[in-house]
Short mmCIF file of C-alpha atoms in Angstrom, two decimals:
data_model
loop_
_atom_site.label_atom_id
_atom_site.label_comp_id
_atom_site.label_asym_id
_atom_site.label_seq_id
_atom_site.Cartn_x
_atom_site.Cartn_y
_atom_site.Cartn_z
CA UNK A 52 41.82 -62.36 6.86
CA UNK A 53 41.41 -60.43 9.87
CA UNK A 54 40.50 -62.33 13.12
CA UNK A 55 37.80 -59.27 13.90
CA UNK A 56 36.38 -59.76 10.00
CA UNK A 57 35.95 -63.64 10.54
CA UNK A 58 34.21 -62.30 13.61
CA UNK A 59 31.84 -60.20 12.29
CA UNK A 60 30.98 -62.74 9.80
CA UNK A 61 30.55 -65.23 12.46
CA UNK A 62 28.26 -62.92 14.46
CA UNK A 63 26.03 -62.50 11.04
CA UNK A 64 26.06 -66.16 10.72
CA UNK A 65 24.72 -66.78 14.22
CA UNK A 66 22.15 -64.01 14.01
CA UNK A 67 20.26 -65.48 11.29
CA UNK A 68 20.67 -69.17 12.40
CA UNK A 69 18.78 -68.43 15.31
CA UNK A 70 16.12 -67.33 14.14
CA UNK A 71 13.11 -69.11 14.50
CA UNK A 72 12.82 -72.53 12.08
CA UNK A 73 10.18 -73.28 9.48
CA UNK A 74 10.86 -75.05 5.77
CA UNK A 75 11.89 -71.72 4.61
CA UNK A 76 13.97 -70.94 7.34
CA UNK A 77 15.36 -74.61 6.91
CA UNK A 78 16.26 -74.03 3.35
CA UNK A 79 17.73 -70.87 4.43
CA UNK A 80 20.11 -72.40 7.18
CA UNK A 81 20.77 -75.13 5.12
CA UNK A 82 21.65 -72.81 2.46
CA UNK A 83 23.59 -70.64 5.05
CA UNK A 84 25.76 -73.32 6.54
CA UNK A 85 26.52 -74.30 2.60
CA UNK A 86 27.58 -71.12 2.46
CA UNK A 87 29.44 -70.40 5.67
CA UNK A 88 32.99 -70.75 4.58
CA UNK A 89 32.11 -68.51 1.35
CA UNK A 90 30.20 -65.92 3.15
CA UNK A 91 32.89 -65.43 5.43
CA UNK A 92 34.93 -65.31 2.96
CA UNK A 93 33.02 -62.76 1.06
CA UNK A 94 32.77 -60.70 3.97
CA UNK A 95 36.74 -60.11 3.55
CA UNK A 96 37.05 -60.32 -0.04
CA UNK A 97 33.75 -57.58 -0.33
CA UNK A 98 34.91 -55.16 2.00
CA UNK A 99 37.86 -54.90 -0.46
CA UNK A 100 35.91 -53.99 -3.24
CA UNK A 101 33.08 -52.24 -1.76
CA UNK A 102 33.41 -51.01 1.66
CA UNK A 103 30.24 -52.43 3.03
CA UNK A 104 30.18 -52.76 6.96
CA UNK A 105 28.86 -55.57 8.74
CA UNK A 106 25.30 -54.19 9.77
CA UNK A 107 24.74 -53.52 5.69
CA UNK A 108 26.10 -56.74 4.75
CA UNK A 109 23.69 -58.56 7.37
CA UNK A 110 20.67 -56.58 6.17
CA UNK A 111 21.68 -57.41 2.63
CA UNK A 112 21.85 -61.13 3.31
CA UNK A 113 18.23 -61.06 5.02
CA UNK A 114 17.03 -58.65 1.85
CA UNK A 115 17.44 -62.00 -0.20
CA UNK A 116 15.30 -64.11 1.55
CA UNK A 117 12.39 -61.81 2.04
CA UNK A 118 8.49 -63.20 0.44
CA UNK A 119 6.55 -61.80 -2.10
CA UNK A 120 4.77 -58.67 -1.12
CA UNK A 121 1.75 -60.43 -1.62
CA UNK A 122 3.02 -63.20 0.88
CA UNK A 123 4.20 -61.30 3.47
CA UNK A 124 2.18 -60.52 6.97
CA UNK A 125 2.09 -57.09 8.13
CA UNK A 126 5.35 -58.08 10.65
CA UNK A 127 7.19 -59.18 7.48
CA UNK A 128 6.48 -55.73 5.73
CA UNK A 129 7.22 -53.78 8.29
CA UNK A 130 10.49 -55.55 8.89
CA UNK A 131 11.71 -55.32 4.96
CA UNK A 132 10.71 -51.57 5.36
CA UNK A 133 12.83 -50.62 8.34
CA UNK A 134 15.92 -52.97 6.76
CA UNK A 135 15.42 -51.13 3.33
CA UNK A 136 15.27 -47.50 4.79
CA UNK A 137 18.74 -48.84 7.24
CA UNK A 138 20.16 -49.57 3.76
CA UNK A 139 19.18 -46.08 2.30
CA UNK A 140 20.93 -44.79 5.33
CA UNK A 141 24.07 -46.93 4.95
CA UNK A 142 24.64 -46.93 0.90
CA UNK A 143 23.31 -43.24 0.30
CA UNK A 144 23.02 -41.86 3.51
CA UNK A 145 19.31 -41.21 2.66
CA UNK A 146 16.45 -40.98 5.26
CA UNK A 147 13.53 -42.42 3.86
CA UNK A 148 10.10 -43.52 4.79
CA UNK A 149 9.07 -46.35 3.11
CA UNK A 150 5.32 -46.94 3.40
CA UNK A 151 3.20 -50.16 2.99
CA UNK A 152 -0.19 -48.30 3.03
CA UNK A 153 -2.83 -51.19 2.49
CA UNK A 154 -5.50 -50.29 -0.02
CA UNK A 155 -8.98 -48.30 1.13
CA UNK A 156 -11.81 -50.18 1.04
CA UNK A 157 -14.82 -49.37 -1.82
CA UNK A 158 -12.02 -47.26 -3.83
CA UNK A 159 -11.01 -48.48 -7.32
CA UNK A 160 -8.73 -45.40 -9.27
CA UNK A 161 -10.21 -44.39 -12.29
CA UNK A 162 -8.37 -41.63 -14.36
CA UNK A 163 -9.69 -39.50 -17.19
CA UNK A 164 -7.77 -37.50 -19.56
CA UNK A 165 -9.38 -34.05 -21.55
CA UNK A 166 -7.88 -34.42 -25.21
CA UNK A 167 -9.30 -30.81 -25.25
CA UNK A 168 -7.35 -29.45 -22.73
CA UNK A 169 -4.31 -30.70 -22.89
CA UNK A 170 -1.92 -28.12 -24.18
CA UNK A 171 1.41 -30.10 -24.19
CA UNK A 172 3.18 -28.12 -21.86
CA UNK A 173 5.04 -31.54 -19.76
CA UNK A 174 4.50 -30.40 -16.82
CA UNK A 175 3.21 -33.72 -15.75
CA UNK A 176 6.19 -35.27 -17.17
CA UNK A 177 8.67 -33.49 -15.25
CA UNK A 178 6.58 -33.60 -11.82
CA UNK A 179 6.18 -37.53 -12.20
CA UNK A 180 10.13 -37.80 -12.97
CA UNK A 181 10.69 -35.83 -9.72
CA UNK A 182 7.99 -37.51 -7.72
CA UNK A 183 8.90 -41.30 -8.82
CA UNK A 184 12.60 -40.82 -8.16
CA UNK A 185 13.35 -41.83 -12.53
CA UNK A 186 16.62 -42.71 -13.92
CA UNK A 187 17.58 -39.20 -14.96
CA UNK A 188 20.39 -40.95 -16.67
CA UNK A 189 18.43 -42.67 -19.22
CA UNK A 190 15.98 -40.26 -19.05
CA UNK A 191 13.54 -42.56 -18.15
CA UNK A 192 9.22 -41.26 -18.03
CA UNK A 193 6.60 -42.86 -17.37
CA UNK A 194 3.95 -40.35 -19.23
CA UNK A 195 4.51 -39.57 -23.31
CA UNK A 196 2.72 -37.10 -24.60
CA UNK A 197 1.96 -37.27 -28.13
CA UNK A 198 1.27 -34.09 -29.99
CA UNK A 199 -2.00 -35.54 -32.43
CA UNK A 200 -3.19 -34.54 -36.14
CA UNK A 201 -7.19 -33.52 -36.11
CA UNK A 202 -8.96 -36.93 -36.59
CA UNK A 203 -6.33 -39.09 -35.37
CA UNK A 204 -6.92 -41.09 -32.25
CA UNK A 205 -4.38 -43.49 -32.01
CA UNK A 206 -0.53 -42.23 -30.41
CA UNK A 207 1.29 -44.06 -32.89
CA UNK A 208 0.25 -41.34 -35.28
CA UNK A 209 1.65 -38.91 -33.27
CA UNK A 210 4.64 -37.09 -32.67
CA UNK A 211 5.80 -38.15 -29.17
CA UNK A 212 9.37 -36.28 -29.64
CA UNK A 213 8.34 -32.72 -30.21
CA UNK A 214 9.89 -29.60 -28.78
CA UNK A 215 8.89 -26.56 -29.89
CA UNK A 216 6.58 -23.98 -28.89
CA UNK A 217 3.15 -25.67 -27.68
CA UNK A 218 0.23 -25.28 -28.31
CA UNK A 219 0.55 -25.43 -31.64
CA UNK A 220 -2.85 -24.34 -33.39
CA UNK A 221 -4.82 -27.58 -35.10
CA UNK A 222 -3.09 -29.57 -32.97
CA UNK A 223 -4.00 -31.27 -30.07
CA UNK A 224 -2.51 -33.64 -27.26
CA UNK A 225 -2.87 -36.88 -25.72
CA UNK A 226 -1.08 -38.23 -23.04
CA UNK A 227 -0.07 -42.15 -22.35
CA UNK A 228 0.79 -43.79 -19.63
CA UNK A 229 0.28 -46.81 -17.59
CA UNK A 230 -3.28 -47.67 -18.08
CA UNK A 231 -3.99 -49.71 -14.87
CA UNK A 232 -6.30 -52.39 -17.24
CA UNK A 233 -8.80 -54.27 -14.89
CA UNK A 234 -7.83 -57.04 -17.08
CA UNK A 235 -4.23 -56.36 -17.90
CA UNK A 236 -2.08 -58.40 -19.93
CA UNK A 237 1.05 -57.67 -18.32
CA UNK A 238 0.04 -59.70 -15.15
CA UNK A 239 -0.92 -62.64 -17.30
CA UNK A 240 2.76 -62.82 -18.98
CA UNK A 241 4.65 -62.49 -15.83
CA UNK A 242 6.33 -65.84 -14.96
CA UNK A 243 7.04 -64.82 -11.54
CA UNK A 244 4.05 -63.45 -10.41
CA UNK A 245 5.83 -60.40 -9.31
CA UNK A 246 3.05 -58.20 -11.33
CA UNK A 247 -0.56 -57.89 -10.11
CA UNK A 248 -3.51 -55.65 -9.40
CA UNK A 249 -4.29 -54.02 -6.01
CA UNK A 250 -7.64 -54.35 -4.93
CA UNK A 251 -8.20 -50.35 -5.38
CA UNK A 252 -7.01 -51.44 -8.84
CA UNK A 253 -3.31 -50.24 -9.06
CA UNK A 254 -1.21 -52.61 -11.29
CA UNK A 255 1.60 -52.53 -9.20
CA UNK A 256 5.22 -54.50 -9.55
CA UNK A 257 7.58 -56.17 -6.46
CA UNK A 258 10.71 -55.14 -7.73
CA UNK A 259 12.53 -57.66 -5.08
CA UNK A 260 10.52 -60.83 -7.43
CA UNK A 261 10.96 -59.69 -10.87
CA UNK A 262 13.55 -60.85 -12.63
CA UNK A 263 13.51 -58.59 -15.70
CA UNK A 264 12.98 -61.03 -18.53
CA UNK A 265 10.65 -57.53 -20.23
CA UNK A 266 7.71 -60.31 -20.49
CA UNK A 267 5.07 -57.80 -19.41
CA UNK A 268 6.46 -55.37 -21.74
CA UNK A 269 6.26 -57.21 -24.39
CA UNK A 270 2.83 -57.92 -23.27
CA UNK A 271 1.29 -54.22 -22.79
CA UNK A 272 -0.53 -52.80 -25.80
CA UNK A 273 0.00 -49.33 -24.50
CA UNK A 274 3.80 -49.25 -24.24
CA UNK A 275 3.20 -48.66 -20.53
CA UNK A 276 6.07 -50.57 -18.94
CA UNK A 277 9.28 -49.17 -18.44
CA UNK A 278 12.68 -51.39 -18.11
CA UNK A 279 15.19 -49.97 -15.77
CA UNK A 280 18.99 -50.42 -17.50
CA UNK A 281 20.68 -48.67 -14.36
CA UNK A 282 20.90 -48.12 -10.74
CA UNK A 283 18.38 -45.37 -10.91
CA UNK A 284 20.59 -42.83 -10.56
CA UNK A 285 19.15 -39.48 -8.85
CA UNK A 286 20.62 -36.17 -7.31
CA UNK A 287 20.78 -36.76 -3.83
CA UNK A 288 18.98 -33.26 -3.32
CA UNK A 289 16.00 -33.91 -5.73
CA UNK A 290 15.17 -37.79 -3.91
CA UNK A 291 11.47 -38.02 -3.43
CA UNK A 292 11.87 -39.64 0.50
CA UNK A 293 8.16 -40.25 0.83
CA UNK A 294 8.25 -43.65 -0.89
CA UNK A 295 6.14 -46.58 -1.05
CA UNK A 296 7.53 -50.77 -1.11
CA UNK A 297 5.16 -50.95 -4.25
CA UNK A 298 5.90 -47.42 -5.63
CA UNK A 299 8.76 -45.09 -5.97
CA UNK A 300 11.29 -46.47 -3.77
CA UNK A 301 14.79 -47.02 -5.37
CA UNK A 302 14.56 -49.61 -7.54
CA UNK A 303 17.36 -52.69 -8.41
CA UNK A 304 19.04 -52.64 -11.34
CA UNK A 305 17.47 -54.28 -14.48
CA UNK A 306 13.40 -54.67 -12.84
CA UNK A 307 10.26 -53.86 -14.55
CA UNK A 308 8.75 -50.35 -13.58
CA UNK A 309 6.05 -47.99 -14.61
CA UNK A 310 3.31 -45.45 -13.65
CA UNK A 311 2.06 -46.78 -9.82
CA UNK A 312 -1.00 -43.92 -10.00
CA UNK A 313 1.51 -42.31 -7.06
CA UNK A 314 0.94 -45.37 -4.85
CA UNK A 315 2.45 -43.33 -2.13
CA UNK A 316 0.39 -40.57 -2.59
CA UNK A 317 -3.11 -41.52 -4.05
CA UNK A 318 -3.48 -44.33 -0.86
CA UNK A 319 -2.97 -40.86 1.31
CA UNK A 320 -5.62 -39.33 -0.13
CA UNK A 321 -3.50 -37.24 -2.54
CA UNK A 322 -3.55 -36.46 -6.04
CA UNK A 323 -0.79 -38.20 -8.27
CA UNK A 324 1.62 -36.09 -9.03
CA UNK A 325 0.92 -35.22 -12.76
CA UNK A 326 -2.47 -34.40 -12.06
CA UNK A 327 -1.20 -31.88 -9.32
CA UNK A 328 0.93 -30.62 -11.85
CA UNK A 329 -1.06 -30.33 -14.78
CA UNK A 330 -1.25 -26.30 -15.55
CA UNK A 331 -4.98 -26.75 -17.59
CA UNK A 332 -6.53 -29.43 -15.75
CA UNK A 333 -6.71 -31.73 -18.67
CA UNK A 334 -5.92 -34.57 -16.03
CA UNK A 335 -8.99 -35.83 -13.75
CA UNK A 336 -8.64 -38.86 -10.86
CA UNK A 337 -10.84 -39.86 -8.78
CA UNK A 338 -12.42 -43.09 -7.02
CA UNK A 339 -14.47 -44.62 -9.14
CA UNK A 340 -16.51 -46.19 -6.83
CA UNK A 341 -17.92 -43.08 -5.10
CA UNK A 342 -20.99 -41.76 -7.41
CA UNK A 343 -20.23 -37.95 -6.35
CA UNK A 344 -16.41 -38.24 -7.53
CA UNK A 345 -15.42 -35.94 -10.21
CA UNK A 346 -14.31 -39.06 -12.68
CA UNK A 347 -17.92 -39.98 -12.62
CA UNK A 348 -18.70 -36.65 -13.72
CA UNK A 349 -16.59 -37.31 -16.44
CA UNK A 350 -17.79 -40.87 -17.13
CA UNK A 351 -21.75 -39.81 -17.15
CA UNK A 352 -21.58 -36.84 -18.67
CA UNK A 353 -18.86 -36.50 -21.16
CA UNK A 354 -18.32 -38.48 -24.52
CA UNK A 355 -15.43 -40.81 -23.11
CA UNK A 356 -13.39 -43.90 -25.21
CA UNK A 357 -10.01 -45.68 -24.28
CA UNK A 358 -7.78 -46.83 -26.40
CA UNK A 359 -7.75 -49.75 -27.91
CA UNK A 360 -11.18 -50.63 -26.29
CA UNK A 361 -11.49 -53.40 -28.36
CA UNK A 362 -8.90 -55.78 -27.28
CA UNK A 363 -10.79 -56.23 -23.86
CA UNK A 364 -8.16 -54.93 -21.54
CA UNK A 365 -10.61 -52.61 -20.04
CA UNK A 366 -8.11 -49.91 -18.50
CA UNK A 367 -9.15 -47.41 -15.96
CA UNK A 368 -7.93 -44.83 -18.08
CA UNK A 369 -10.91 -42.64 -19.93
CA UNK A 370 -10.13 -39.58 -22.76
CA UNK A 371 -12.67 -37.23 -22.86
CA UNK A 372 -13.62 -34.07 -25.03
CA UNK A 373 -15.13 -31.10 -23.99
CA UNK B 146 -30.16 -101.09 -25.30
CA UNK B 147 -26.10 -100.53 -26.18
CA UNK B 148 -26.67 -97.65 -28.93
CA UNK B 149 -29.42 -95.88 -26.74
CA UNK B 150 -26.66 -95.71 -23.91
CA UNK B 151 -24.13 -94.68 -26.14
CA UNK B 152 -26.39 -91.82 -28.15
CA UNK B 153 -27.77 -91.06 -24.12
CA UNK B 154 -23.79 -90.09 -23.12
CA UNK B 155 -23.11 -88.51 -26.62
CA UNK B 156 -26.11 -86.05 -26.14
CA UNK B 157 -24.80 -85.45 -22.32
CA UNK B 158 -21.89 -84.61 -23.68
CA UNK B 159 -22.87 -82.56 -26.72
CA UNK B 160 -24.99 -80.46 -24.64
CA UNK B 161 -22.27 -80.01 -21.61
CA UNK B 162 -20.03 -78.44 -24.38
CA UNK B 163 -22.98 -76.10 -25.65
CA UNK B 164 -23.39 -74.92 -22.22
CA UNK B 165 -19.86 -74.70 -21.63
CA UNK B 166 -18.96 -72.96 -25.15
CA UNK B 167 -22.28 -70.65 -24.61
CA UNK B 168 -21.67 -69.56 -21.13
CA UNK B 169 -17.90 -68.85 -22.29
CA UNK B 170 -19.42 -66.75 -25.19
CA UNK B 171 -22.17 -64.95 -22.59
CA UNK B 172 -19.46 -63.85 -20.41
CA UNK B 173 -17.01 -62.59 -22.66
CA UNK B 174 -19.46 -60.63 -24.29
CA UNK B 175 -20.54 -59.61 -20.86
CA UNK B 176 -17.13 -58.48 -19.39
CA UNK B 177 -16.32 -56.08 -22.79
CA UNK B 178 -19.23 -53.70 -21.91
CA UNK B 179 -19.56 -54.25 -17.76
CA UNK B 180 -16.72 -52.85 -16.58
CA UNK B 181 -18.33 -48.71 -17.01
CA UNK B 182 -21.90 -50.50 -16.56
CA UNK B 183 -21.23 -51.98 -13.67
CA UNK B 184 -18.91 -48.85 -12.45
CA UNK B 185 -22.11 -46.66 -13.33
CA UNK B 186 -24.14 -49.29 -11.38
CA UNK B 187 -22.61 -48.12 -8.35
CA UNK B 188 -24.79 -45.54 -6.44
CA UNK B 189 -23.68 -46.66 -2.71
CA UNK B 190 -22.47 -43.03 -1.66
CA UNK B 191 -18.37 -43.06 -0.52
CA UNK B 192 -17.18 -41.74 2.80
CA UNK B 193 -14.13 -39.70 1.69
CA UNK B 194 -12.94 -39.72 5.29
CA UNK B 195 -12.60 -43.26 5.47
CA UNK B 196 -9.22 -42.47 3.72
CA UNK B 197 -6.95 -42.43 6.32
CA UNK B 198 -3.98 -39.96 6.50
CA UNK B 199 -4.95 -37.14 4.48
CA UNK B 200 -3.90 -34.09 4.95
CA UNK B 201 -6.14 -30.53 4.74
CA UNK B 202 -5.45 -28.12 2.07
CA UNK B 203 -3.35 -25.52 3.46
CA UNK B 204 -4.11 -23.01 1.03
CA UNK B 205 -6.65 -20.28 2.39
CA UNK B 206 -10.42 -21.25 0.86
CA UNK B 207 -13.63 -20.46 1.41
CA UNK B 208 -17.36 -22.17 1.23
CA UNK B 209 -18.61 -22.16 -2.15
CA UNK B 210 -21.71 -20.39 -2.30
CA UNK B 211 -23.20 -23.15 -4.84
CA UNK B 212 -22.78 -27.24 -4.51
CA UNK B 213 -21.75 -29.90 -6.48
CA UNK B 214 -23.55 -33.19 -7.02
CA UNK B 215 -21.96 -34.31 -3.68
CA UNK B 216 -23.19 -31.42 -1.85
CA UNK B 217 -21.26 -28.50 -0.39
CA UNK B 218 -17.58 -27.45 -0.91
CA UNK B 219 -14.52 -25.10 -0.74
CA UNK B 220 -12.85 -22.98 -3.63
CA UNK B 221 -9.59 -21.44 -2.80
CA UNK B 222 -9.87 -17.79 -1.84
CA UNK B 223 -8.79 -15.22 -4.13
CA UNK B 224 -8.91 -11.46 -2.88
CA UNK B 225 -5.45 -12.48 -0.18
CA UNK B 226 -3.68 -13.14 -3.76
CA UNK B 227 -4.35 -9.62 -5.52
CA UNK B 228 -1.78 -7.27 -5.03
CA UNK B 229 -3.68 -4.12 -4.72
CA UNK B 230 -7.12 -5.61 -2.57
CA UNK B 231 -8.21 -3.42 -1.02
CA UNK B 232 -9.53 -1.49 -4.03
CA UNK B 233 -11.16 1.20 -2.10
CA UNK B 234 -8.00 2.20 -0.17
CA UNK B 235 -7.57 4.38 -3.30
CA UNK B 236 -11.05 4.27 -5.06
CA UNK B 237 -13.06 6.23 -1.81
CA UNK B 238 -16.46 8.23 -2.88
CA UNK B 239 -14.12 11.06 -4.23
CA UNK B 240 -12.59 10.47 -7.59
CA UNK B 241 -9.13 9.64 -8.09
CA UNK B 242 -7.11 12.59 -9.57
CA UNK B 243 -3.50 11.61 -9.67
CA UNK B 244 -2.33 12.43 -12.88
CA UNK B 245 -1.52 9.17 -14.97
CA UNK B 246 -3.00 7.40 -12.25
CA UNK B 247 -4.09 4.80 -14.49
CA UNK B 248 -1.11 4.28 -16.35
CA UNK B 249 1.13 4.36 -12.96
CA UNK B 250 -1.36 1.71 -11.13
CA UNK B 251 -3.20 -0.44 -13.71
CA UNK B 252 -0.60 0.05 -16.76
CA UNK B 253 0.26 -3.71 -16.50
CA UNK B 254 -3.38 -5.01 -17.26
CA UNK B 255 -3.54 -5.75 -20.74
CA UNK B 256 -6.76 -7.31 -21.54
CA UNK B 257 -7.09 -9.81 -24.22
CA UNK B 258 -10.53 -11.17 -22.96
CA UNK B 259 -13.48 -11.37 -25.50
CA UNK B 260 -13.49 -11.15 -29.17
CA UNK B 261 -10.52 -9.60 -30.84
CA UNK B 262 -11.34 -5.75 -31.54
CA UNK B 263 -13.80 -5.67 -29.46
CA UNK B 264 -12.48 -6.49 -26.04
CA UNK B 265 -14.19 -6.06 -22.45
CA UNK B 266 -13.59 -3.10 -21.11
CA UNK B 267 -13.15 -2.67 -16.80
CA UNK B 268 -16.43 -2.31 -15.52
CA UNK B 269 -17.86 -5.10 -17.75
CA UNK B 270 -16.74 -7.19 -14.54
CA UNK B 271 -15.60 -4.44 -11.93
CA UNK B 272 -18.19 -2.64 -10.12
CA UNK B 273 -18.37 0.93 -11.33
CA UNK B 274 -19.16 2.28 -7.81
CA UNK B 275 -18.12 -0.10 -5.25
CA UNK B 276 -14.48 -0.97 -6.32
CA UNK B 277 -13.75 -3.66 -3.57
CA UNK B 278 -16.53 -6.35 -5.58
CA UNK B 279 -17.30 -7.30 -9.33
CA UNK B 280 -20.86 -6.33 -10.77
CA UNK B 281 -23.28 -9.34 -12.62
CA UNK B 282 -24.61 -8.68 -15.78
CA UNK B 283 -28.21 -8.11 -13.41
CA UNK B 284 -26.44 -6.01 -11.53
CA UNK B 285 -25.94 -7.93 -8.41
CA UNK B 286 -22.35 -7.43 -6.61
CA UNK B 287 -19.66 -10.29 -6.79
CA UNK B 288 -17.58 -10.97 -4.28
CA UNK B 289 -13.58 -11.54 -5.85
CA UNK B 290 -13.18 -14.98 -3.82
CA UNK B 291 -16.53 -16.58 -5.52
CA UNK B 292 -15.84 -14.77 -9.19
CA UNK B 293 -16.94 -18.04 -10.68
CA UNK B 294 -20.48 -16.60 -10.34
CA UNK B 295 -19.44 -14.17 -12.75
CA UNK B 296 -17.68 -15.87 -14.88
CA UNK B 297 -20.53 -18.70 -15.19
CA UNK B 298 -22.53 -16.03 -16.77
CA UNK B 299 -20.88 -16.43 -20.00
CA UNK B 300 -18.83 -19.63 -19.59
CA UNK B 301 -21.88 -21.29 -18.30
CA UNK B 302 -20.74 -24.48 -20.05
CA UNK B 303 -17.28 -24.19 -18.73
CA UNK B 304 -18.97 -23.54 -15.28
CA UNK B 305 -20.98 -26.60 -15.21
CA UNK B 306 -18.17 -28.75 -16.13
CA UNK B 307 -16.56 -27.33 -13.56
CA UNK B 308 -18.83 -27.86 -10.48
CA UNK B 309 -18.70 -30.92 -11.89
CA UNK B 310 -15.34 -31.79 -12.12
CA UNK B 311 -14.29 -31.94 -15.68
CA UNK B 312 -13.14 -28.42 -16.06
CA UNK B 313 -10.83 -27.74 -13.32
CA UNK B 314 -9.18 -29.73 -10.64
CA UNK B 315 -8.94 -30.34 -6.95
CA UNK B 316 -6.36 -28.91 -4.81
CA UNK B 317 -4.30 -31.55 -3.55
CA UNK B 318 -6.30 -34.45 -2.41
CA UNK B 319 -9.03 -36.57 -4.16
CA UNK B 320 -10.37 -37.56 -0.84
CA UNK B 321 -11.35 -35.28 2.09
CA UNK B 322 -13.18 -32.41 1.68
CA UNK B 323 -13.54 -31.07 -1.48
CA UNK B 324 -11.26 -27.53 -2.13
CA UNK B 325 -11.48 -26.74 -5.73
CA UNK B 326 -9.52 -23.99 -7.28
CA UNK B 327 -10.93 -20.77 -8.04
CA UNK B 328 -11.44 -19.61 -11.89
CA UNK B 329 -9.02 -17.10 -11.23
CA UNK B 330 -6.29 -19.41 -9.79
CA UNK B 331 -5.66 -20.28 -12.97
CA UNK B 332 -6.70 -17.95 -15.77
CA UNK B 333 -5.65 -14.43 -15.52
CA UNK B 334 -9.01 -12.78 -15.71
CA UNK B 335 -7.96 -10.10 -17.83
CA UNK B 336 -6.15 -12.62 -20.22
CA UNK B 337 -7.76 -15.87 -19.81
CA UNK B 338 -6.34 -18.11 -22.17
CA UNK B 339 -2.70 -19.96 -21.28
CA UNK B 340 0.38 -18.69 -23.18
CA UNK B 341 1.96 -20.32 -25.59
CA UNK B 342 5.73 -21.61 -24.26
CA UNK B 343 7.76 -24.20 -24.93
CA UNK B 344 7.11 -27.82 -23.00
CA UNK B 345 8.73 -27.72 -19.56
CA UNK B 346 10.84 -31.35 -21.17
CA UNK B 347 11.52 -33.81 -23.44
CA UNK B 348 10.81 -37.18 -24.41
CA UNK B 349 13.61 -39.55 -25.81
CA UNK B 350 12.78 -42.30 -27.76
CA UNK B 351 11.31 -45.75 -25.66
CA UNK B 352 14.00 -48.33 -24.42
#
């Protein structure tokens, strides 16, 4: 091991140790002390295998000790976001902006899907994949569109893998994604409290607290959750750089992910990517607590239903008929 | 005395138990129906300006001549998107005497609007004299930017839904000032139905 490498490792450890102390910090310190030798070793060992710079290693080290997003103060959120942005620069040479926009008061997001209007063009799916930086290798998609026989209202009877000219006469199309249930079974299933419902109704995942056990996937009655098997391979020029900590930021391998109603967009007043892309206007999105909103108009004036209503999950996603 | 107190304690326990059971039952029943009812019960107006960082729509818009449940709103402007507007640059008060003028200038217009075999003609919608305008069924001039006033004469259900928000959609934002797509932003007025085509992508089985 070169003396220069040793010095670098030493300064990293000193940096970390000099932070103010708390119980968490103490544990951190203890583990560092225990790992001091091995860390120095690791620094030299890892540099042989992967050419990570000392700065990057430091950031990665600090990332290990962050809290669950819900327990972070705004300061801590800002710190981790800065670290993640710098890591993106180090690792992929990407300039991303990761936001931590909080929910707005008196906002509860709701969604409606017009099964009379959807014609199965699937532009929503491509827009979603692009916006949320979904893995192109495994072809992960948050949205599924089913081609349905008339009279059927259960997507499991439909064809989710059609590829022919649409719309086919006498068929209709039904989109399925995360329904952001008020009473979400996935949240109860999570053993690490890595998934929860935000005050504006969006069910989110803290990708760093998720251990990838997939219990939530088993608990979801709507097949709304996706497991990421890979590192999330996205062509560099197609990466959406405006990101959110709970949304479309780069997910580590082996985590659960899902539709977040495009939290990075909707928290700033924009429509989700699927709504903006829909060529037929079958998708309606808005604030359920605003009596003048489009979504409230649909709920008031249209025949609406929700999928598997009887199981009491209270999805905030309604289907409606013209 | 002893049996009495035993009975007393038992009865208290059973009453408590009944209370707990009943309460649980009613809560479950109430929450099953409540979300929609709860939502419908909220009528406090919401100020969408309370959402920070809303960027105004960049496309050209005009103030709609009608109102929706939340007051005035804007629609996407149309005139600048029409290639041959202004029509009066050819259609003056003099008759157009170019040979094959109709085919040369409007040959790409294929009318597929109305019943098969009984399609609409040009002047069913276009003003016969002032070509810069459309003409309503009662003879009033309708601006191209406000074509919803014309379309809504037949498609009144769609127009009602469009005003409310169940047909068509907003541009870019759910918050901020309401801007919606105009009828002709999505539908070609000469052939309003969407053509059949291949979907943009395909799905693989779930993991």
